[in-house]
Amino acid sequence: MKKNSRIYVAGHGGLVGSAIFRKLQADGYKNIIVRTHEELDLLNASATADFFKKEKPEYVFDAAAKVGGIFANDTYPADFIYENLVIQNNLIHQSYLNGVKRFLFLGSACVYPRTCPQPIKEEYLLTSELESTNQPYAIAKIAGIIECQSYNRQYGTDFVAVMPTNVYGPNDNFDPKTSHVIAALVRKFHEAKVAKSDRVVLWGSGTPRREFLHTDDLADACVFIMNQEKAPNLLNIGTGVDMTIKELAEMIGRISGFEGKIELDTSKPDGTPRRLLDVSRLHDLGWHHKIDIEDGVKVIYDYFVENFTKP
């Protein structure tokens, strides 16, 4: 990408899209195109087509998606599969029709099978059954990956799909019903500390292992990949390091200053037992993450306190 290239960041108001937008601005890109949901509804095919015809972006980062944790996926499965399929179909097809030079599709590590070997290599996609708690979302994202590959194969496009691991950072969603695990725990531990509660209840057994990536690192990786002369069309993005959910909870409790006990509610689902990405393909290109998990969580805790707890 040149500094004056026309770059469209779809979903720039969300957790990942806002980080990509900040990264592009920091790197001196001058022609970044964004639209709020009110300005452009990506579920509307004709509105999306009109936007592409008018703006003619050269590069597209697709960070537009309906996302959420286990509770949200379990409660709104139809919304998750329908909205994600429609959004990505509109963006991918219009990118093809309007000659986008490179399209970067943000998938998710949940596209991989529930029990595949660890760490997870890109070629493990579609080798066995998915985790049931987020299957509709995962299937939508798998469809996006295959769609990118299919357009490359039939039309010679340069569409790249990346699979980030669990992401956290500024602009995260802290709603206890729809948030991902780090944001949910940050809120839970802070509120328990303020209420002087003697315990925090953690969903599940606490034993599942997860890998976490700060959004600034993800944005850095996405811009890095977009600027590669030749990029693999399927690429994991992560740290290559994981921890148990209980270890994560203990760390967030310590950072928040909570002094009570952590109790495990084993009647609640665990999700996939372990999800650690093999990031050797990305490392071979020359990219490595920079933000340590504890440093990143300290920043996100302070961000939550500053933005969500003031009267």
mmCIF file of C-alpha atoms in Angstrom:
data_model
loop_
_atom_site.group_PDB
_atom_site.id
_atom_site.type_symbol
_atom_site.label_atom_id
_atom_site.label_comp_id
_atom_site.label_asym_id
_atom_site.label_seq_id
_atom_site.Cartn_x
_atom_site.Cartn_y
_atom_site.Cartn_z
ATOM 1 C CA MET A 1 0.000 0.000 0.000
ATOM 2 C CA LYS A 2 1.185 3.515 -0.792
ATOM 3 C CA LYS A 3 0.577 6.333 1.684
ATOM 4 C CA ASN A 4 -2.075 7.809 -0.629
ATOM 5 C CA SER A 5 -3.760 4.478 -1.532
ATOM 6 C CA ARG A 6 -7.530 4.368 -1.085
ATOM 7 C CA ILE A 7 -7.962 2.067 1.931
ATOM 8 C CA TYR A 8 -11.387 1.039 3.247
ATOM 9 C CA VAL A 9 -11.661 -0.240 6.827
ATOM 10 C CA ALA A 10 -15.032 -1.982 7.160
ATOM 11 C CA GLY A 11 -16.161 -2.042 10.791
ATOM 12 C CA HIS A 12 -13.812 0.755 11.875
ATOM 13 C CA GLY A 13 -15.934 1.441 14.983
ATOM 14 C CA GLY A 14 -15.437 -2.037 16.442
ATOM 15 C CA LEU A 15 -12.702 -3.565 18.554
ATOM 16 C CA VAL A 16 -10.515 -4.768 15.674
ATOM 17 C CA GLY A 17 -11.482 -2.211 13.040
ATOM 18 C CA SER A 18 -10.740 0.741 15.326
ATOM 19 C CA ALA A 19 -7.271 -0.678 16.027
ATOM 20 C CA ILE A 20 -6.573 -1.062 12.285
ATOM 21 C CA PHE A 21 -7.806 2.491 11.705
ATOM 22 C CA ARG A 22 -5.492 3.833 14.443
ATOM 23 C CA LYS A 23 -2.543 1.870 13.049
ATOM 24 C CA LEU A 24 -3.064 3.185 9.506
ATOM 25 C CA GLN A 25 -3.307 6.754 10.821
ATOM 26 C CA ALA A 26 -0.157 6.313 12.917
ATOM 27 C CA ASP A 27 1.711 4.947 9.893
ATOM 28 C CA GLY A 28 0.849 8.020 7.825
ATOM 29 C CA TYR A 29 -1.767 6.680 5.409
ATOM 30 C CA LYS A 30 -3.644 9.692 4.079
ATOM 31 C CA ASN A 31 -6.670 8.239 2.279
ATOM 32 C CA ILE A 32 -8.507 6.015 4.757
ATOM 33 C CA ILE A 33 -12.190 5.456 3.958
ATOM 34 C CA VAL A 34 -14.640 4.687 6.774
ATOM 35 C CA ARG A 35 -18.402 4.665 7.242
ATOM 36 C CA THR A 36 -20.482 4.279 10.388
ATOM 37 C CA HIS A 37 -23.325 1.750 10.434
ATOM 38 C CA GLU A 38 -25.760 4.639 10.121
ATOM 39 C CA GLU A 39 -23.961 5.871 6.993
ATOM 40 C CA LEU A 40 -23.630 2.435 5.387
ATOM 41 C CA ASP A 41 -25.542 -0.725 6.317
ATOM 42 C CA LEU A 42 -23.369 -3.583 5.055
ATOM 43 C CA LEU A 43 -26.382 -5.912 5.273
ATOM 44 C CA ASN A 44 -27.842 -3.887 2.391
ATOM 45 C CA ALA A 45 -26.436 -5.242 -0.893
ATOM 46 C CA SER A 46 -27.436 -2.282 -3.067
ATOM 47 C CA ALA A 47 -26.099 0.287 -0.595
ATOM 48 C CA THR A 48 -22.793 -1.614 -0.394
ATOM 49 C CA ALA A 49 -22.603 -1.772 -4.214
ATOM 50 C CA ASP A 50 -23.240 1.976 -4.505
ATOM 51 C CA PHE A 51 -20.542 2.696 -1.921
ATOM 52 C CA PHE A 52 -17.897 0.641 -3.762
ATOM 53 C CA LYS A 53 -18.777 2.177 -7.138
ATOM 54 C CA LYS A 54 -18.449 5.667 -5.695
ATOM 55 C CA GLU A 55 -15.385 5.262 -3.451
ATOM 56 C CA LYS A 56 -13.374 2.683 -5.477
ATOM 57 C CA PRO A 57 -11.171 1.449 -2.615
ATOM 58 C CA GLU A 58 -7.894 -0.178 -3.639
ATOM 59 C CA TYR A 59 -7.424 -2.123 -0.394
ATOM 60 C CA VAL A 60 -10.089 -3.434 1.989
ATOM 61 C CA PHE A 61 -9.759 -4.582 5.599
ATOM 62 C CA ASP A 62 -12.919 -6.524 6.484
ATOM 63 C CA ALA A 63 -13.298 -6.133 10.251
ATOM 64 C CA ALA A 64 -17.097 -5.842 10.061
ATOM 65 C CA ALA A 65 -18.835 -8.670 11.919
ATOM 66 C CA LYS A 66 -21.334 -9.589 14.593
ATOM 67 C CA VAL A 67 -19.232 -10.937 17.454
ATOM 68 C CA GLY A 68 -19.677 -12.089 21.053
ATOM 69 C CA GLY A 69 -18.778 -14.676 23.676
ATOM 70 C CA ILE A 70 -20.328 -18.059 24.531
ATOM 71 C CA PHE A 71 -23.533 -16.554 25.975
ATOM 72 C CA ALA A 72 -24.184 -14.324 22.947
ATOM 73 C CA ASN A 73 -23.422 -17.117 20.456
ATOM 74 C CA ASP A 74 -25.717 -19.502 22.300
ATOM 75 C CA THR A 75 -28.551 -16.960 22.610
ATOM 76 C CA TYR A 76 -28.517 -15.460 19.100
ATOM 77 C CA PRO A 77 -27.305 -18.247 16.758
ATOM 78 C CA ALA A 78 -29.506 -17.196 13.822
ATOM 79 C CA ASP A 79 -28.321 -13.591 14.043
ATOM 80 C CA PHE A 80 -24.674 -14.690 14.143
ATOM 81 C CA ILE A 81 -24.826 -16.862 11.041
ATOM 82 C CA TYR A 82 -27.155 -14.647 8.980
ATOM 83 C CA GLU A 83 -25.546 -11.263 9.593
ATOM 84 C CA ASN A 84 -21.979 -12.462 9.183
ATOM 85 C CA LEU A 85 -22.752 -14.321 5.953
ATOM 86 C CA VAL A 86 -24.531 -11.326 4.425
ATOM 87 C CA ILE A 87 -21.904 -8.761 5.426
ATOM 88 C CA GLN A 88 -18.969 -10.775 4.087
ATOM 89 C CA ASN A 89 -20.812 -11.771 0.903
ATOM 90 C CA ASN A 90 -21.497 -8.123 0.099
ATOM 91 C CA LEU A 91 -17.940 -6.998 0.829
ATOM 92 C CA ILE A 92 -16.174 -9.845 -0.968
ATOM 93 C CA HIS A 93 -18.330 -9.684 -4.095
ATOM 94 C CA GLN A 94 -18.111 -5.899 -4.403
ATOM 95 C CA SER A 95 -14.346 -6.038 -3.880
ATOM 96 C CA TYR A 96 -14.147 -8.406 -6.841
ATOM 97 C CA LEU A 97 -16.490 -6.356 -9.039
ATOM 98 C CA ASN A 98 -14.630 -3.121 -8.318
ATOM 99 C CA GLY A 99 -11.080 -4.381 -8.772
ATOM 100 C CA VAL A 100 -9.803 -4.186 -5.185
ATOM 101 C CA LYS A 101 -6.067 -4.974 -5.231
ATOM 102 C CA ARG A 102 -6.048 -6.917 -1.968
ATOM 103 C CA PHE A 103 -8.891 -7.816 0.392
ATOM 104 C CA LEU A 104 -8.091 -8.937 3.942
ATOM 105 C CA PHE A 105 -10.829 -11.008 5.596
ATOM 106 C CA LEU A 106 -10.804 -11.215 9.398
ATOM 107 C CA GLY A 107 -11.826 -14.732 10.351
ATOM 108 C CA SER A 108 -11.468 -16.260 13.808
ATOM 109 C CA ALA A 109 -9.592 -19.070 15.537
ATOM 110 C CA CYS A 110 -12.980 -20.655 16.325
ATOM 111 C CA VAL A 111 -13.133 -21.862 12.695
ATOM 112 C CA TYR A 112 -10.858 -24.742 13.709
ATOM 113 C CA PRO A 113 -12.158 -28.085 14.971
ATOM 114 C CA ARG A 114 -12.861 -28.534 18.671
ATOM 115 C CA THR A 115 -10.293 -31.287 19.234
ATOM 116 C CA CYS A 116 -7.644 -30.812 16.542
ATOM 117 C CA PRO A 117 -3.910 -31.160 17.411
ATOM 118 C CA GLN A 118 -2.232 -28.266 19.241
ATOM 119 C CA PRO A 119 -0.825 -25.834 18.306
ATOM 120 C CA ILE A 120 -3.295 -25.424 15.437
ATOM 121 C CA LYS A 121 -1.878 -25.225 11.926
ATOM 122 C CA GLU A 122 -3.789 -23.550 9.095
ATOM 123 C CA GLU A 123 -4.202 -26.882 7.301
ATOM 124 C CA TYR A 124 -6.299 -28.282 10.176
ATOM 125 C CA LEU A 125 -9.305 -26.296 8.905
ATOM 126 C CA LEU A 126 -12.313 -28.564 8.166
ATOM 127 C CA THR A 127 -10.660 -31.746 9.440
ATOM 128 C CA SER A 128 -13.220 -32.592 12.163
ATOM 129 C CA GLU A 129 -16.223 -31.274 14.151
ATOM 130 C CA LEU A 130 -16.524 -27.700 15.396
ATOM 131 C CA GLU A 131 -17.161 -26.550 18.971
ATOM 132 C CA SER A 132 -20.965 -26.528 19.350
ATOM 133 C CA THR A 133 -21.227 -23.331 21.434
ATOM 134 C CA ASN A 134 -20.160 -21.057 18.561
ATOM 135 C CA GLN A 135 -20.868 -23.224 15.512
ATOM 136 C CA PRO A 136 -23.114 -20.740 13.606
ATOM 137 C CA TYR A 137 -20.496 -17.973 13.870
ATOM 138 C CA ALA A 138 -17.671 -20.358 12.978
ATOM 139 C CA ILE A 139 -19.511 -21.706 9.932
ATOM 140 C CA ALA A 140 -20.122 -18.157 8.694
ATOM 141 C CA LYS A 141 -16.415 -17.377 9.032
ATOM 142 C CA ILE A 142 -15.428 -20.655 7.321
ATOM 143 C CA ALA A 143 -17.731 -19.699 4.451
ATOM 144 C CA GLY A 144 -15.866 -16.377 4.191
ATOM 145 C CA ILE A 145 -12.505 -18.149 4.033
ATOM 146 C CA ILE A 146 -13.686 -20.538 1.313
ATOM 147 C CA GLU A 147 -15.321 -17.638 -0.525
ATOM 148 C CA CYS A 148 -12.015 -15.734 -0.597
ATOM 149 C CA GLN A 149 -10.207 -18.826 -1.893
ATOM 150 C CA SER A 150 -12.926 -19.437 -4.483
ATOM 151 C CA TYR A 151 -12.745 -15.903 -5.869
ATOM 152 C CA ASN A 152 -8.943 -16.189 -6.039
ATOM 153 C CA ARG A 153 -9.259 -19.459 -7.916
ATOM 154 C CA GLN A 154 -11.975 -18.390 -10.367
ATOM 155 C CA TYR A 155 -11.206 -14.699 -10.857
ATOM 156 C CA GLY A 156 -7.517 -14.344 -9.940
ATOM 157 C CA THR A 157 -8.222 -11.950 -7.067
ATOM 158 C CA ASP A 158 -5.813 -11.410 -4.162
ATOM 159 C CA PHE A 159 -8.078 -12.108 -1.193
ATOM 160 C CA VAL A 160 -6.344 -13.106 2.066
ATOM 161 C CA ALA A 161 -8.063 -14.670 5.098
ATOM 162 C CA VAL A 162 -6.486 -14.338 8.545
ATOM 163 C CA MET A 163 -7.474 -16.187 11.716
ATOM 164 C CA PRO A 164 -6.777 -14.151 14.857
ATOM 165 C CA THR A 165 -6.773 -15.804 18.247
ATOM 166 C CA ASN A 166 -8.854 -14.341 21.134
ATOM 167 C CA VAL A 167 -8.558 -10.548 20.911
ATOM 168 C CA TYR A 168 -8.843 -7.830 23.567
ATOM 169 C CA GLY A 169 -8.015 -4.137 23.830
ATOM 170 C CA PRO A 170 -9.365 -0.569 23.840
ATOM 171 C CA ASN A 171 -12.908 -0.161 22.494
ATOM 172 C CA ASP A 172 -13.823 -3.651 23.717
ATOM 173 C CA ASN A 173 -17.386 -4.613 24.590
ATOM 174 C CA PHE A 174 -17.838 -4.864 28.377
ATOM 175 C CA ASP A 175 -21.497 -5.943 28.371
ATOM 176 C CA PRO A 176 -21.591 -9.009 30.674
ATOM 177 C CA LYS A 177 -24.076 -10.793 28.363
ATOM 178 C CA THR A 178 -22.248 -10.361 25.061
ATOM 179 C CA SER A 179 -18.575 -9.709 25.844
ATOM 180 C CA HIS A 180 -15.567 -11.948 25.358
ATOM 181 C CA VAL A 181 -13.728 -13.433 28.306
ATOM 182 C CA ILE A 182 -11.128 -10.763 29.168
ATOM 183 C CA ALA A 183 -13.587 -7.858 28.992
ATOM 184 C CA ALA A 184 -16.179 -9.850 30.939
ATOM 185 C CA LEU A 185 -13.696 -10.711 33.692
ATOM 186 C CA VAL A 186 -12.304 -7.169 33.897
ATOM 187 C CA ARG A 187 -15.812 -5.897 34.592
ATOM 188 C CA LYS A 188 -16.688 -8.749 36.944
ATOM 189 C CA PHE A 189 -13.586 -8.356 39.119
ATOM 190 C CA HIS A 190 -13.773 -4.566 39.229
ATOM 191 C CA GLU A 191 -17.426 -4.622 40.301
ATOM 192 C CA ALA A 192 -16.694 -7.293 42.909
ATOM 193 C CA LYS A 193 -13.874 -5.160 44.316
ATOM 194 C CA VAL A 194 -16.047 -2.033 44.456
ATOM 195 C CA ALA A 195 -18.881 -3.990 46.116
ATOM 196 C CA LYS A 196 -16.366 -5.530 48.565
ATOM 197 C CA SER A 197 -17.632 -8.977 47.564
ATOM 198 C CA ASP A 198 -15.810 -11.973 49.020
ATOM 199 C CA ARG A 199 -16.083 -14.067 45.849
ATOM 200 C CA VAL A 200 -16.241 -14.026 42.051
ATOM 201 C CA VAL A 201 -17.923 -16.914 40.243
ATOM 202 C CA LEU A 202 -16.170 -18.129 37.104
ATOM 203 C CA TRP A 203 -18.028 -20.027 34.389
ATOM 204 C CA GLY A 204 -16.858 -23.592 33.787
ATOM 205 C CA SER A 205 -13.993 -25.590 35.224
ATOM 206 C CA GLY A 206 -11.308 -22.963 34.630
ATOM 207 C CA THR A 207 -9.140 -25.549 32.853
ATOM 208 C CA PRO A 208 -9.602 -24.610 29.151
ATOM 209 C CA ARG A 209 -6.477 -22.997 27.728
ATOM 210 C CA ARG A 210 -6.677 -19.860 25.596
ATOM 211 C CA GLU A 211 -4.278 -17.593 23.738
ATOM 212 C CA PHE A 212 -4.860 -13.820 23.836
ATOM 213 C CA LEU A 213 -3.773 -11.096 21.408
ATOM 214 C CA HIS A 214 -3.932 -7.337 21.963
ATOM 215 C CA THR A 215 -5.789 -5.498 19.190
ATOM 216 C CA ASP A 216 -2.823 -3.210 18.569
ATOM 217 C CA ASP A 217 -0.722 -6.288 17.792
ATOM 218 C CA LEU A 218 -3.485 -7.661 15.547
ATOM 219 C CA ALA A 219 -3.734 -4.353 13.682
ATOM 220 C CA ASP A 220 0.039 -4.275 13.272
ATOM 221 C CA ALA A 221 -0.052 -7.812 11.831
ATOM 222 C CA CYS A 222 -2.920 -6.986 9.433
ATOM 223 C CA VAL A 223 -1.135 -3.941 8.005
ATOM 224 C CA PHE A 224 2.072 -5.981 7.796
ATOM 225 C CA ILE A 225 0.286 -8.731 5.833
ATOM 226 C CA MET A 226 -1.445 -6.243 3.535
ATOM 227 C CA ASN A 227 1.963 -4.828 2.644
ATOM 228 C CA GLN A 228 3.594 -8.158 1.784
ATOM 229 C CA GLU A 229 4.392 -8.495 -1.904
ATOM 230 C CA LYS A 230 2.991 -12.025 -1.770
ATOM 231 C CA ALA A 231 0.941 -13.209 1.211
ATOM 232 C CA PRO A 232 -0.414 -16.718 1.918
ATOM 233 C CA ASN A 233 -4.188 -16.777 1.444
ATOM 234 C CA LEU A 234 -4.669 -18.389 4.867
ATOM 235 C CA LEU A 235 -2.752 -17.162 7.887
ATOM 236 C CA ASN A 236 -2.986 -17.505 11.684
ATOM 237 C CA ILE A 237 -2.359 -14.426 13.846
ATOM 238 C CA GLY A 238 -1.494 -14.985 17.494
ATOM 239 C CA THR A 239 1.220 -15.023 20.122
ATOM 240 C CA GLY A 240 1.991 -18.742 20.289
ATOM 241 C CA VAL A 241 1.507 -18.603 24.101
ATOM 242 C CA ASP A 242 -1.588 -19.691 26.082
ATOM 243 C CA MET A 243 -2.881 -19.924 29.660
ATOM 244 C CA THR A 244 -5.820 -21.482 31.515
ATOM 245 C CA ILE A 245 -8.982 -19.461 32.102
ATOM 246 C CA LYS A 246 -8.389 -19.800 35.842
ATOM 247 C CA GLU A 247 -4.862 -18.376 35.458
ATOM 248 C CA LEU A 248 -6.323 -15.510 33.442
ATOM 249 C CA ALA A 249 -8.941 -14.859 36.139
ATOM 250 C CA GLU A 250 -6.304 -14.892 38.893
ATOM 251 C CA MET A 251 -4.202 -12.405 36.910
ATOM 252 C CA ILE A 252 -7.153 -10.042 36.338
ATOM 253 C CA GLY A 253 -8.142 -10.357 40.003
ATOM 254 C CA ARG A 254 -4.635 -9.383 41.027
ATOM 255 C CA ILE A 255 -4.520 -6.428 38.608
ATOM 256 C CA SER A 256 -7.930 -5.178 39.783
ATOM 257 C CA GLY A 257 -7.035 -5.414 43.457
ATOM 258 C CA PHE A 258 -9.796 -7.923 44.231
ATOM 259 C CA GLU A 259 -9.001 -9.812 47.436
ATOM 260 C CA GLY A 260 -11.764 -12.418 47.587
ATOM 261 C CA LYS A 261 -12.009 -16.016 46.339
ATOM 262 C CA ILE A 262 -12.608 -17.351 42.842
ATOM 263 C CA GLU A 263 -15.332 -20.019 42.675
ATOM 264 C CA LEU A 264 -15.888 -22.277 39.672
ATOM 265 C CA ASP A 265 -19.419 -22.945 38.378
ATOM 266 C CA THR A 266 -18.875 -26.270 36.619
ATOM 267 C CA SER A 267 -22.522 -26.412 35.514
ATOM 268 C CA LYS A 268 -21.651 -23.781 32.879
ATOM 269 C CA PRO A 269 -19.989 -24.723 29.546
ATOM 270 C CA ASP A 270 -16.236 -24.636 29.039
ATOM 271 C CA GLY A 271 -16.148 -24.388 25.264
ATOM 272 C CA THR A 272 -13.172 -25.798 23.380
ATOM 273 C CA PRO A 273 -10.652 -27.475 25.758
ATOM 274 C CA ARG A 274 -7.652 -25.742 24.185
ATOM 275 C CA ARG A 275 -7.086 -23.311 21.343
ATOM 276 C CA LEU A 276 -3.473 -22.351 20.643
ATOM 277 C CA LEU A 277 -2.510 -21.242 17.155
ATOM 278 C CA ASP A 278 0.611 -22.285 15.306
ATOM 279 C CA VAL A 279 1.972 -18.920 14.146
ATOM 280 C CA SER A 280 5.137 -20.202 12.461
ATOM 281 C CA ARG A 281 3.859 -19.202 9.001
ATOM 282 C CA LEU A 282 3.494 -15.590 10.160
ATOM 283 C CA HIS A 283 6.794 -15.692 12.039
ATOM 284 C CA ASP A 284 8.488 -16.892 8.861
ATOM 285 C CA LEU A 285 7.241 -13.738 7.121
ATOM 286 C CA GLY A 286 8.964 -11.692 9.834
ATOM 287 C CA TRP A 287 6.150 -10.635 12.181
ATOM 288 C CA HIS A 288 6.036 -11.245 15.980
ATOM 289 C CA HIS A 289 3.692 -9.873 18.646
ATOM 290 C CA LYS A 290 5.008 -7.149 20.959
ATOM 291 C CA ILE A 291 2.504 -6.752 23.839
ATOM 292 C CA ASP A 292 2.765 -9.128 26.817
ATOM 293 C CA ILE A 293 -0.597 -10.375 28.154
ATOM 294 C CA GLU A 294 -0.167 -8.939 31.665
ATOM 295 C CA ASP A 295 0.904 -5.531 30.348
ATOM 296 C CA GLY A 296 -2.014 -5.538 27.919
ATOM 297 C CA VAL A 297 -4.573 -6.478 30.584
ATOM 298 C CA LYS A 298 -3.321 -3.717 32.902
ATOM 299 C CA VAL A 299 -3.990 -1.215 30.118
ATOM 300 C CA ILE A 300 -7.455 -2.607 29.367
ATOM 301 C CA TYR A 301 -8.352 -2.592 33.072
ATOM 302 C CA ASP A 302 -7.369 1.074 33.354
ATOM 303 C CA TYR A 303 -9.317 1.787 30.148
ATOM 304 C CA PHE A 304 -12.440 0.173 31.623
ATOM 305 C CA VAL A 305 -12.173 2.106 34.891
ATOM 306 C CA GLU A 306 -11.636 5.392 33.049
ATOM 307 C CA ASN A 307 -14.427 4.968 30.494
ATOM 308 C CA PHE A 308 -17.115 2.844 32.118
ATOM 309 C CA THR A 309 -17.147 3.570 35.839
ATOM 310 C CA LYS A 310 -17.362 7.362 36.019
ATOM 311 C CA PRO A 311 -20.749 8.951 36.852
#
